[in-house]
C-alpha positions as MATLAB code, in Angstrom:
seq = 'MGFSTSGATAIIFVGVLVAAGIAYPVFHAAQEERLSAVQERDDRTLAMRNTAIAVDTWSYNETGTDDFTMNVTNTGSTTLSVAETDLLVDGGYRADDSYQTRVAGNGARELWQPGETLTVTVANESPAPDRVKLVTEHGIAETVTGVGA';
ca = [
      98.425  -92.256  178.986;
     102.131  -91.653  178.173;
     103.953  -90.496  175.152;
     104.382  -94.077  173.888;
     100.573  -94.563  173.516;
     100.126  -91.062  171.999;
     103.132  -91.621  169.626;
     101.800  -95.038  168.558;
      98.431  -93.522  167.872;
      99.933  -90.788  165.784;
     101.991  -93.301  163.784;
      98.991  -95.451  163.153;
      96.959  -92.400  162.082;
      99.710  -91.316  159.752;
      99.876  -94.859  158.353;
      96.151  -94.940  157.735;
      96.380  -91.584  155.859;
      99.258  -92.837  153.843;
      97.481  -96.118  152.899;
      94.291  -94.255  151.885;
      96.230  -91.747  149.865;
      97.749  -94.705  147.930;
      94.672  -96.826  147.688;
      92.217  -94.060  146.552;
      93.771  -93.438  143.148;
      93.859  -97.157  142.473;
      90.198  -97.622  143.372;
      89.142  -94.470  141.455;
      91.025  -95.753  138.325;
      89.346  -99.195  138.631;
      85.950  -97.581  139.007;
      86.495  -95.475  135.823;
      87.634  -98.517  133.854;
      84.503 -100.412  134.999;
      82.182  -97.639  134.022;
      83.925  -97.418  130.655;
      83.456 -101.140  130.199;
      79.872 -100.974  131.104;
      79.211  -98.151  128.642;
      80.947 -100.113  125.852;
      78.883 -103.165  126.702;
      75.697 -101.146  126.475;
      76.728  -99.554  123.204;
      77.441 -103.026  121.656;
      74.060 -104.300  123.050;
      72.196 -101.446  121.436;
      73.977 -101.905  118.061;
      73.063 -105.612  118.240;
      69.391 -104.894  119.019;
      69.215 -102.451  116.131;
      70.850 -104.866  113.619;
      68.703 -107.000  111.341;
      69.164 -108.547  108.021;
      66.925 -110.635  105.726;
      67.810 -112.739  102.736;
      65.790 -111.580   99.813;
      66.877 -114.047   97.119;
      69.581 -116.594   96.470;
      70.545 -118.689   93.327;
      72.907 -121.345   92.365;
      74.375 -122.123   88.902;
      71.902 -119.831   87.073;
      74.513 -118.924   84.350;
      76.042 -122.418   84.140;
      79.296 -121.352   85.994;
      78.496 -122.851   89.406;
      78.201 -119.398   91.012;
      76.242 -118.930   94.273;
      74.634 -115.478   94.575;
      72.660 -114.185   97.676;
      70.952 -110.817   98.054;
      70.686 -109.757  101.685;
      68.892 -106.534  102.825;
      69.884 -104.597  105.814;
      66.460 -104.326  107.579;
      67.805 -102.834  110.870;
      68.709  -99.201  111.735;
      72.513  -99.740  112.059;
      74.911  -99.066  109.265;
      77.096 -102.251  108.640;
      80.655 -102.591  107.552;
      80.944 -104.993  104.434;
      84.459 -105.858  105.527;
      83.290 -107.009  109.003;
      80.445 -109.071  107.447;
      81.572 -112.710  107.288;
      80.514 -115.655  105.052;
      80.363 -119.334  105.875;
      79.724 -122.006  103.284;
      78.918 -125.430  104.564;
      80.311 -124.377  107.957;
      83.666 -123.258  106.601;
      84.799 -119.601  106.924;
      85.484 -117.799  103.639;
      88.157 -115.173  103.448;
      87.130 -111.735  102.078;
      89.061 -112.350   98.802;
      87.320 -115.593   98.107;
      83.896 -113.923   97.137;
      82.513 -110.736   95.669;
      80.394 -108.161   97.342;
      78.333 -105.373   95.975;
      76.249 -102.884   97.931;
      73.413 -101.533   95.840;
      75.283 -102.716   92.698;
      78.537 -100.987   93.628;
      81.462 -103.210   94.317;
      83.612 -100.468   95.937;
      81.168  -99.624   98.724;
      82.376 -100.617  102.220;
      79.286  -99.479  104.235;
      75.929 -101.238  104.117;
      73.268  -98.682  104.975;
      69.793  -99.539  106.304;
      67.475 -100.483  103.486;
      70.279 -101.195  101.029;
      70.949 -104.721   99.513;
      74.216 -106.565   99.871;
      74.958 -109.026   97.014;
      77.380 -111.736   97.733;
      78.651 -113.888   94.855;
      80.879 -117.009   95.336;
      82.257 -117.984   91.974;
      82.890 -121.641   90.866;
      81.366 -123.186   93.878;
      81.311 -126.863   93.204;
      79.865 -129.089   94.397;
      76.716 -127.069   95.309;
      76.870 -126.035   98.954;
      74.172 -127.264  101.320;
      74.250 -124.372  103.745;
      75.370 -120.735  103.462;
      75.438 -118.235  106.292;
      76.031 -114.477  106.334;
      77.097 -113.038  109.691;
      77.226 -109.210  110.487;
      79.782 -107.489  112.703;
      77.282 -107.621  115.564;
      76.777 -111.378  115.370;
      73.416 -111.210  113.674;
      73.186 -114.004  110.998;
      70.868 -115.337  108.292;
      71.263 -118.874  106.899;
      70.161 -120.382  103.571;
      69.832 -124.159  103.592;
      69.196 -126.616  100.784;
      71.093 -124.657   98.227;
      72.204 -127.543   96.140;
      68.963 -129.469   96.552;
];
C-alpha cells in the first residue's frame, strides 16, 4: 500500500468528517422543529377535547325588531376567546362588528370562562334566518335550525 492509497483514504476520511459536521446541525434543527410541531399539535388537540358548548336558548323577533338572540354556555374546561368565536347565519360568515356579544351580561368581556353564558344578538335580521351556527376558536360548533319556522 503506497502513499496514494493512504492519502486517498485520509482525504475521504476528512471529507466524511466535514460532511458529518455540516449535516449534523441541519438534522438537529429539523428534529427540534419536528418535536416543537408535535407538541403544538398535541396542545391544540387537548384544547379541542376540553372545549364544549351548548345552546341554552334562542329567540327571534321577541321584541318586534327582527332581532335574533342566542344564549350559549361554555360547558367545557377551556377558556374561550369571544373575538375568536365566529358566527354563521344561513351559511354566511358574519364579521365581529355585525352582531353584539355579552359574556354573563357584560359586553366588554373578551374571555368566556367555563360555566359562563355568551349571549349573541344579531339586530334587524330580516328575513328570519333558517340556520345559525356558532363556532369556537378550536372548531367546536353548535347549530340552531328552524329559526324562522
